[in-house]
Amino acid sequence: METIFVQRHCDATIASEIEKSGKPKVLAKILASRGEIPGDGNSLKDILPWNGDRGFKGVLDAANILADAVQGAKKIVIVADYDADGATACAVGIRSLRAMGAIVDFAVPDRMTMGYGLSVDVIDFVVPMKPDLLLTVDNGISSHAGINYAAELGIPVVVTDHHLAGETVPDAVAIVNPNQPGCPFPSKNLAGVGTIFYAMLALRHVLKERGHFADGKNQIPNMAALLDLVALGTVADIVKLDRNNRILVAEGLKRIAADTCNPGIAALSQVAMKDRARLTSVDLGFVIGPRLNAAGRMDDMSVGIQCLTTDNADEAMELAKELDRLNKERREVETTMRADVERLLPDTNDFDRYTLAVYDPEWHPGVIGILASRIKERINRPVITFAKGTVDGEIRGSGRSISGFHLRDVMERIHITHPGLIIRFGGHAMAAGLTIDESRLDEFKDAFEKIGREWMTPEVLSNRVEHDGAISLSDASVELVEKIGAEIWGQGFPEPLFAGDFRVVKQKIMKEKHSKLTLEQGGKTIEAVLFNFADKAPERIKAFYTLMVNEWNGAKKTELNIKHIESAA
């Protein structure tokens, strides 16, 4: 499949204004091309407020109900999702509520047997914990049956979530969700951990107004101390990094680098052999997040939540080592599954479908989401991978989409046009989950493909990659690379990708599958790496690359991490 590279453009005036703030010229142009607005504040005081005309719908209702529970010594049980967003959201809830004097515990659904969200099975699971109030984090907006069942048992439910609502919202006692109908909160891209963070800000406010902290028994908690958790969950959930999310992530990274870092995040950084003082947003997404996610994929996310809620550094380290082990196990399983997919996929140059849905009864249900993501990256199509469900005859799918094809809306459409085909579904634009009968897989594939052809154009399916143009090797200093690394990059605000023509001076094959290149441009040479490429490189190449710093024996130098090469001859 041909990749089409398109250069980004920026407003020169805006770039000039950003440069005046002290950013290098190259970086100022990059930020301007991504919509950075000069003059906007980027500190914690500049985050969007939880209250006011553009605050959260339902947040004061939720805060008052939670405050009643805190002051009435009622037991609150948090029901969390089993991914990194759910784990960090749960940790924010537990740490906040405990600091405010609440009696709080948590429960995580078993991914393999209970499925997603606050289901009836989950309610039965938490009833022995004797909750007076249930608080969902990163789930609940689609949990009509579970919330109704809880009400029948006399257990009120407060929902905090960020996923898209269906045609109706459940009958919870309060709902906090920027994407629920009628919510004016401007940032619809908030993650589940961001949503509970805002709910806890509102709770702290209500308790202060009630004089809860006046007797000195409970000190007013410093909510900013939890932003390291907010940063990790936000980046790991691959939500769009709009300005509000970028501020939250930036402030969280500051706390990760400081002595106040969450012991679990510090331990995860250590087992990943990352210096947390230099941890970046990219590291959160590709190094720390996967280790936390591995618990929910391979075992039980309770391990991850315990790692993030303990204040004992030794305990945090033992739990982080277990998460690291689970992540290695996850990678081994994924490698096997990817080999299976290679046998299923046709030549991508002859791939004439608009969508892809694949199933293997031997696949691990905890890894199919990653598998869908990997396939999507290769064929640039919306992909759903299925594994066996927990009920005989059912299969569970995890989907990943491409820009311009809203996956949850697709599931909703199929649900309407093919009643009964989808048993359960949920998610958002770029990712969704669903359950269907195995016997109806071909019917689902046809329905999925039909909507793909109706909603997408061939242009949407082209592998279009935006880049930031050329940069001279003279400008590619270690200082510039470090300044670029200090910015917040992620979904919707991608890391810079440069383009340039080079002469290949030398090529060395590493581990029989990677290349180490020495490149020359304008009389200057630079080292580059090209992963998963062991062929002989052309003498002259056009390279699309990111910049990185190689540090050896205390000396630093800039290198290129090449993502794609073409012959420039």
Short mmCIF file of C-alpha atoms in Angstrom, two decimals, residues 54-419:
data_model
loop_
_atom_site.label_atom_id
_atom_site.label_comp_id
_atom_site.label_asym_id
_atom_site.label_seq_id
_atom_site.Cartn_x
_atom_site.Cartn_y
_atom_site.Cartn_z
CA ARG A 54 -19.20 25.84 30.74
CA GLY A 55 -18.74 23.47 33.63
CA PHE A 56 -19.79 19.85 33.96
CA LYS A 57 -23.43 18.92 33.86
CA GLY A 58 -24.31 16.93 36.98
CA VAL A 59 -21.01 17.48 38.77
CA LEU A 60 -22.52 19.31 41.77
CA ASP A 61 -25.18 16.63 42.14
CA ALA A 62 -22.43 14.00 42.17
CA ALA A 63 -20.31 16.04 44.60
CA ASN A 64 -23.17 16.50 47.05
CA ILE A 65 -24.10 12.81 46.96
CA LEU A 66 -20.47 11.84 47.53
CA ALA A 67 -20.12 14.44 50.28
CA ASP A 68 -23.13 12.98 52.06
CA ALA A 69 -21.48 9.56 51.88
CA VAL A 70 -18.15 10.89 53.17
CA GLN A 71 -19.70 12.76 56.09
CA GLY A 72 -22.13 9.95 56.85
CA ALA A 73 -19.34 7.36 57.04
CA LYS A 74 -20.97 5.40 54.22
CA LYS A 75 -18.94 2.89 52.25
CA ILE A 76 -18.13 3.94 48.69
CA VAL A 77 -17.03 1.25 46.25
CA ILE A 78 -15.37 2.39 43.04
CA VAL A 79 -16.03 0.20 39.99
CA ALA A 80 -13.20 0.69 37.50
CA ASP A 81 -12.53 -0.29 33.92
CA TYR A 82 -9.68 -2.73 33.36
CA ASP A 83 -7.36 -0.56 31.23
CA ALA A 84 -4.75 2.06 32.15
CA ASP A 85 -7.32 4.86 32.07
CA GLY A 86 -9.58 2.91 34.41
CA ALA A 87 -6.71 2.02 36.73
CA THR A 88 -5.41 5.58 37.02
CA ALA A 89 -8.97 6.89 37.40
CA CYS A 90 -9.57 4.42 40.20
CA ALA A 91 -6.33 5.47 41.89
CA VAL A 92 -7.30 9.16 41.67
CA GLY A 93 -10.69 8.33 43.20
CA ILE A 94 -9.25 6.20 46.01
CA ARG A 95 -6.50 8.64 46.92
CA SER A 96 -8.83 11.66 46.81
CA LEU A 97 -11.62 10.06 48.81
CA ARG A 98 -9.28 8.64 51.44
CA ALA A 99 -7.65 12.03 51.84
CA MET A 100 -11.09 13.55 52.43
CA GLY A 101 -11.92 10.98 55.10
CA ALA A 102 -14.08 8.56 53.09
CA ILE A 103 -14.50 4.83 53.59
CA VAL A 104 -13.63 3.56 50.12
CA ASP A 105 -12.81 0.30 48.36
CA PHE A 106 -12.67 -0.73 44.70
CA ALA A 107 -13.66 -3.54 42.36
CA VAL A 108 -12.61 -4.33 38.80
CA PRO A 109 -14.72 -6.56 36.52
CA ASP A 110 -13.09 -9.78 35.36
CA ARG A 111 -12.40 -9.07 31.70
CA MET A 112 -12.90 -12.67 30.71
CA THR A 113 -16.14 -13.44 32.57
CA MET A 114 -17.95 -10.15 33.33
CA GLY A 115 -17.25 -8.05 30.29
CA TYR A 116 -17.11 -4.27 30.20
CA GLY A 117 -18.90 -1.79 32.44
CA LEU A 118 -21.24 -1.96 35.41
CA SER A 119 -23.08 -5.11 34.35
CA VAL A 120 -25.52 -7.16 36.41
CA ASP A 121 -22.71 -9.67 37.01
CA VAL A 122 -20.51 -6.88 38.39
CA ILE A 123 -23.28 -5.78 40.75
CA ASP A 124 -23.54 -9.34 42.08
CA PHE A 125 -19.74 -9.33 42.45
CA VAL A 126 -19.65 -6.14 44.55
CA VAL A 127 -22.73 -6.78 46.72
CA PRO A 128 -20.70 -8.87 49.22
CA MET A 129 -18.52 -5.78 49.73
CA LYS A 130 -21.63 -4.13 51.26
CA PRO A 131 -21.42 -0.81 49.41
CA ASP A 132 -23.65 2.09 50.39
CA LEU A 133 -22.79 3.88 47.14
CA LEU A 134 -21.19 2.80 43.88
CA LEU A 135 -18.95 5.19 41.94
CA THR A 136 -17.95 4.22 38.40
CA VAL A 137 -14.77 5.48 36.76
CA ASP A 138 -14.17 5.23 33.01
CA ASN A 139 -17.41 3.30 32.53
CA GLY A 140 -21.11 3.37 33.30
CA ILE A 141 -22.63 5.58 30.62
CA SER A 142 -23.99 2.50 28.82
CA SER A 143 -24.73 0.39 31.91
CA HIS A 144 -28.52 0.68 31.99
CA ALA A 145 -29.24 -2.87 33.17
CA GLY A 146 -26.57 -2.88 35.89
CA ILE A 147 -27.60 0.50 37.27
CA ASN A 148 -31.28 -0.51 37.30
CA TYR A 149 -30.38 -3.72 39.13
CA ALA A 150 -28.34 -1.77 41.67
CA ALA A 151 -31.33 0.51 42.27
CA GLU A 152 -33.54 -2.53 42.90
CA LEU A 153 -31.04 -3.59 45.57
CA GLY A 154 -31.10 -0.10 47.10
CA ILE A 155 -27.57 0.83 45.99
CA PRO A 156 -27.31 4.28 44.35
CA VAL A 157 -24.80 4.74 41.53
CA VAL A 158 -22.79 7.84 40.59
CA VAL A 159 -21.34 7.56 37.07
CA THR A 160 -18.13 9.24 35.96
CA ASP A 161 -17.22 8.37 32.40
CA HIS A 162 -16.04 9.89 29.14
CA HIS A 163 -17.37 7.45 26.56
CA LEU A 164 -20.17 8.44 24.22
CA ALA A 165 -23.71 7.92 25.42
CA GLY A 166 -26.30 5.97 23.48
CA GLU A 167 -29.79 7.20 22.69
CA THR A 168 -30.54 7.37 26.42
CA VAL A 169 -28.41 7.64 29.55
CA PRO A 170 -28.85 5.26 32.49
CA ASP A 171 -30.93 6.17 35.53
CA ALA A 172 -28.00 6.86 37.85
CA VAL A 173 -28.38 9.29 40.77
CA ALA A 174 -25.76 11.51 39.07
CA ILE A 175 -23.69 11.41 35.89
CA VAL A 176 -20.45 13.28 35.20
CA ASN A 177 -19.39 12.89 31.58
CA PRO A 178 -18.29 15.64 29.17
CA ASN A 179 -19.91 13.65 26.35
CA GLN A 180 -23.35 13.19 27.89
CA PRO A 181 -26.15 15.11 26.14
CA GLY A 182 -26.40 18.72 27.30
CA CYS A 183 -22.99 18.93 28.99
CA PRO A 184 -21.39 22.29 28.10
CA PHE A 185 -17.85 21.38 29.21
CA PRO A 186 -15.70 22.43 26.21
CA SER A 187 -13.15 19.60 26.25
CA LYS A 188 -14.95 16.53 24.96
CA ASN A 189 -11.59 14.76 24.77
CA LEU A 190 -11.14 14.31 28.51
CA ALA A 191 -10.15 10.79 29.54
CA GLY A 192 -11.88 8.84 32.31
CA VAL A 193 -9.10 9.80 34.71
CA GLY A 194 -9.57 13.46 33.82
CA THR A 195 -13.31 13.19 34.48
CA ILE A 196 -12.91 11.73 37.97
CA PHE A 197 -10.22 14.33 38.71
CA TYR A 198 -12.72 17.09 37.97
CA ALA A 199 -15.42 15.33 40.01
CA MET A 200 -13.03 15.17 42.98
CA LEU A 201 -12.28 18.89 42.59
CA ALA A 202 -16.01 19.53 42.89
CA LEU A 203 -16.27 17.21 45.91
CA ARG A 204 -13.42 19.02 47.67
CA HIS A 205 -15.22 22.33 47.02
CA VAL A 206 -18.51 21.06 48.47
CA LEU A 207 -16.82 19.61 51.55
CA LYS A 208 -14.96 22.90 52.14
CA GLU A 209 -18.25 24.79 51.94
CA ARG A 210 -19.78 22.39 54.47
CA GLY A 211 -16.88 23.00 56.88
CA HIS A 212 -15.72 19.39 56.63
CA PHE A 213 -12.08 20.34 57.00
CA ALA A 214 -12.57 22.96 59.73
CA ASP A 215 -11.93 20.64 62.70
CA GLY A 216 -8.52 19.60 61.38
CA LYS A 217 -9.32 15.87 61.33
CA ASN A 218 -9.13 15.88 57.54
CA GLN A 219 -6.77 18.25 55.79
CA ILE A 220 -7.75 19.82 52.48
CA PRO A 221 -6.09 17.54 49.91
CA ASN A 222 -3.70 18.90 47.31
CA MET A 223 -5.37 17.64 44.16
CA ALA A 224 -2.45 18.77 41.99
CA ALA A 225 -0.41 15.99 43.59
CA LEU A 226 -2.55 13.49 41.64
CA LEU A 227 -1.77 14.94 38.22
CA ASP A 228 0.94 12.35 37.57
CA LEU A 229 -1.86 9.76 37.54
CA VAL A 230 -4.00 12.00 35.33
CA ALA A 231 -1.13 12.40 32.87
CA LEU A 232 -0.47 8.67 32.64
CA GLY A 233 -4.12 7.72 32.10
CA THR A 234 -4.73 10.51 29.59
CA VAL A 235 -1.81 9.59 27.35
CA ALA A 236 -2.31 5.83 27.72
CA ASP A 237 -5.96 6.08 26.65
CA ILE A 238 -4.91 7.81 23.39
CA VAL A 239 -7.47 10.60 23.75
CA LYS A 240 -6.89 13.74 21.70
CA LEU A 241 -4.40 16.05 23.39
CA ASP A 242 -6.32 19.30 23.13
CA ARG A 243 -5.03 22.31 25.07
CA ASN A 244 -6.71 21.30 28.33
CA ASN A 245 -5.36 17.75 28.19
CA ARG A 246 -1.89 19.01 27.25
CA ILE A 247 -1.83 21.18 30.35
CA LEU A 248 -2.90 18.28 32.56
CA VAL A 249 -0.21 16.04 31.04
CA ALA A 250 2.50 18.70 31.28
CA GLU A 251 1.72 19.36 34.94
CA GLY A 252 1.65 15.64 35.63
CA LEU A 253 5.08 15.14 34.07
CA LYS A 254 6.46 17.88 36.32
CA ARG A 255 5.28 15.91 39.33
CA ILE A 256 6.67 12.65 37.97
CA ALA A 257 10.07 14.31 37.74
CA ALA A 258 9.78 15.68 41.29
CA ASP A 259 10.14 13.96 44.64
CA THR A 260 6.35 13.86 45.01
CA CYS A 261 5.94 11.27 42.24
CA ASN A 262 3.43 8.49 42.83
CA PRO A 263 5.44 5.48 44.17
CA GLY A 264 3.85 3.16 41.61
CA ILE A 265 4.74 5.37 38.65
CA ALA A 266 8.26 5.77 40.04
CA ALA A 267 8.60 1.98 40.30
CA LEU A 268 7.20 1.41 36.79
CA SER A 269 9.72 3.92 35.44
CA GLN A 270 12.52 2.08 37.23
CA VAL A 271 11.60 -1.39 35.96
CA ALA A 272 11.34 0.09 32.46
CA MET A 273 14.84 1.54 32.95
CA LYS A 274 13.62 5.07 32.35
CA ASP A 275 14.92 8.12 34.21
CA ARG A 276 11.67 9.62 35.50
CA ALA A 277 13.31 13.05 35.71
CA ARG A 278 13.46 12.93 31.91
CA LEU A 279 10.25 11.05 31.24
CA THR A 280 8.24 12.37 28.29
CA SER A 281 4.63 12.09 27.17
CA VAL A 282 5.80 9.61 24.51
CA ASP A 283 7.29 7.44 27.30
CA LEU A 284 3.96 7.47 29.12
CA GLY A 285 2.23 6.12 26.03
CA PHE A 286 4.77 3.58 24.84
CA VAL A 287 6.71 2.53 27.96
CA ILE A 288 4.74 3.04 31.18
CA GLY A 289 1.18 2.70 29.87
CA PRO A 290 1.66 -0.75 28.28
CA ARG A 291 3.07 -2.17 31.50
CA LEU A 292 0.04 -0.96 33.42
CA ASN A 293 -2.36 -2.13 30.71
CA ALA A 294 -0.79 -5.60 30.76
CA ALA A 295 -2.48 -6.35 34.09
CA GLY A 296 -5.97 -5.94 32.63
CA ARG A 297 -5.07 -7.79 29.45
CA MET A 298 -3.32 -10.81 30.93
CA ASP A 299 -4.52 -11.11 34.52
CA ASP A 300 -6.33 -8.72 36.85
CA MET A 301 -6.09 -4.91 36.83
CA SER A 302 -6.26 -4.98 40.63
CA VAL A 303 -2.48 -5.48 40.51
CA GLY A 304 -2.11 -2.22 38.60
CA ILE A 305 -4.45 -0.31 40.91
CA GLN A 306 -2.64 -1.59 43.99
CA CYS A 307 0.64 -0.45 42.44
CA LEU A 308 -0.76 3.07 42.00
CA THR A 309 -2.43 3.33 45.42
CA THR A 310 0.27 2.04 47.76
CA ASP A 311 2.52 4.51 49.54
CA ASN A 312 5.08 1.81 50.31
CA ALA A 313 7.93 2.04 47.81
CA ASP A 314 9.00 -1.59 48.31
CA GLU A 315 5.47 -2.88 47.71
CA ALA A 316 5.15 -0.63 44.66
CA MET A 317 8.37 -2.10 43.25
CA GLU A 318 7.21 -5.70 43.71
CA LEU A 319 3.93 -4.89 41.98
CA ALA A 320 5.73 -3.03 39.19
CA LYS A 321 7.94 -6.07 38.60
CA GLU A 322 4.81 -8.22 38.29
CA LEU A 323 3.36 -5.74 35.78
CA ASP A 324 6.62 -5.85 33.82
CA ARG A 325 6.45 -9.65 33.75
CA LEU A 326 2.85 -9.56 32.52
CA ASN A 327 3.84 -7.10 29.79
CA LYS A 328 6.55 -9.45 28.55
CA GLU A 329 3.99 -12.27 28.52
CA ARG A 330 1.59 -10.00 26.59
CA ARG A 331 4.26 -9.26 23.96
CA GLU A 332 4.93 -12.97 23.46
CA VAL A 333 1.22 -13.70 22.99
CA GLU A 334 0.86 -10.75 20.62
CA THR A 335 3.81 -11.93 18.51
CA THR A 336 2.13 -15.31 18.00
CA MET A 337 -1.19 -13.71 17.14
CA ARG A 338 0.40 -11.32 14.64
CA ALA A 339 1.94 -14.28 12.86
CA ASP A 340 -1.56 -15.75 12.59
CA VAL A 341 -2.84 -12.52 11.04
CA GLU A 342 -0.05 -12.47 8.45
CA ARG A 343 -1.47 -15.71 7.09
CA LEU A 344 -4.98 -14.24 6.95
CA LEU A 345 -4.17 -10.96 5.24
CA PRO A 346 -3.93 -10.60 1.46
CA ASP A 347 -1.25 -8.52 -0.22
CA THR A 348 -1.99 -4.98 0.96
CA ASN A 349 -1.53 -3.67 -2.59
CA ASP A 350 -4.47 -5.84 -3.69
CA PHE A 351 -6.61 -5.23 -0.61
CA ASP A 352 -9.95 -4.07 -2.03
CA ARG A 353 -12.03 -4.08 1.16
CA TYR A 354 -12.86 -0.93 3.11
CA THR A 355 -12.96 -2.75 6.47
CA LEU A 356 -11.59 -5.89 8.06
CA ALA A 357 -13.05 -8.20 10.71
CA VAL A 358 -11.09 -11.34 11.64
CA TYR A 359 -11.59 -14.09 14.20
CA ASP A 360 -9.52 -16.91 15.63
CA PRO A 361 -10.81 -19.09 18.50
CA GLU A 362 -7.25 -19.44 19.81
CA TRP A 363 -6.60 -15.72 20.22
CA HIS A 364 -6.24 -14.26 23.71
CA PRO A 365 -9.19 -11.90 24.37
CA GLY A 366 -7.01 -9.53 26.36
CA VAL A 367 -4.69 -8.81 23.44
CA ILE A 368 -7.09 -8.48 20.51
CA GLY A 369 -7.26 -4.69 20.91
CA ILE A 370 -3.52 -4.33 20.42
CA LEU A 371 -3.71 -6.78 17.53
CA ALA A 372 -6.43 -4.68 15.85
CA SER A 373 -4.27 -1.59 16.27
CA ARG A 374 -1.25 -3.26 14.67
CA ILE A 375 -3.29 -4.49 11.67
CA LYS A 376 -4.89 -1.07 11.26
CA GLU A 377 -1.46 0.55 11.12
CA ARG A 378 -0.44 -1.84 8.35
CA ILE A 379 -3.51 -1.70 6.08
CA ASN A 380 -4.98 1.69 7.09
CA ARG A 381 -8.49 0.26 7.42
CA PRO A 382 -10.92 0.07 10.35
CA VAL A 383 -10.19 -3.32 11.94
CA ILE A 384 -12.08 -5.50 14.41
CA THR A 385 -10.45 -8.60 15.83
CA PHE A 386 -12.57 -11.25 17.56
CA ALA A 387 -11.79 -13.88 20.19
CA LYS A 388 -14.00 -16.38 21.99
CA GLY A 389 -16.41 -14.90 24.52
CA THR A 390 -17.24 -16.22 27.95
CA VAL A 391 -20.69 -17.44 26.88
CA ASP A 392 -20.84 -20.44 24.56
CA GLY A 393 -21.49 -19.34 21.01
CA GLU A 394 -20.51 -15.72 21.59
CA ILE A 395 -17.37 -13.93 20.36
CA ARG A 396 -15.99 -10.65 21.61
CA GLY A 397 -14.45 -8.06 19.33
CA SER A 398 -12.15 -5.11 19.83
CA GLY A 399 -11.96 -2.51 17.08
CA ARG A 400 -9.60 0.28 16.06
CA SER A 401 -10.49 2.87 13.48
CA ILE A 402 -8.92 5.45 11.19
CA SER A 403 -9.56 9.18 11.07
CA GLY A 404 -12.95 9.97 9.53
CA PHE A 405 -14.72 6.73 10.54
CA HIS A 406 -16.42 6.99 13.95
CA LEU A 407 -16.38 3.41 15.20
CA ARG A 408 -18.96 3.71 17.97
CA ASP A 409 -21.37 5.43 15.59
CA VAL A 410 -20.81 2.53 13.19
CA MET A 411 -21.73 0.04 15.92
CA GLU A 412 -24.84 2.08 16.71
CA ARG A 413 -25.82 2.10 13.03
CA ILE A 414 -25.41 -1.67 12.67
CA HIS A 415 -27.37 -2.13 15.89
CA ILE A 416 -30.27 -0.17 14.36
CA THR A 417 -30.18 -1.63 10.83
CA HIS A 418 -29.54 -5.22 11.95
CA PRO A 419 -31.50 -5.69 15.21
#
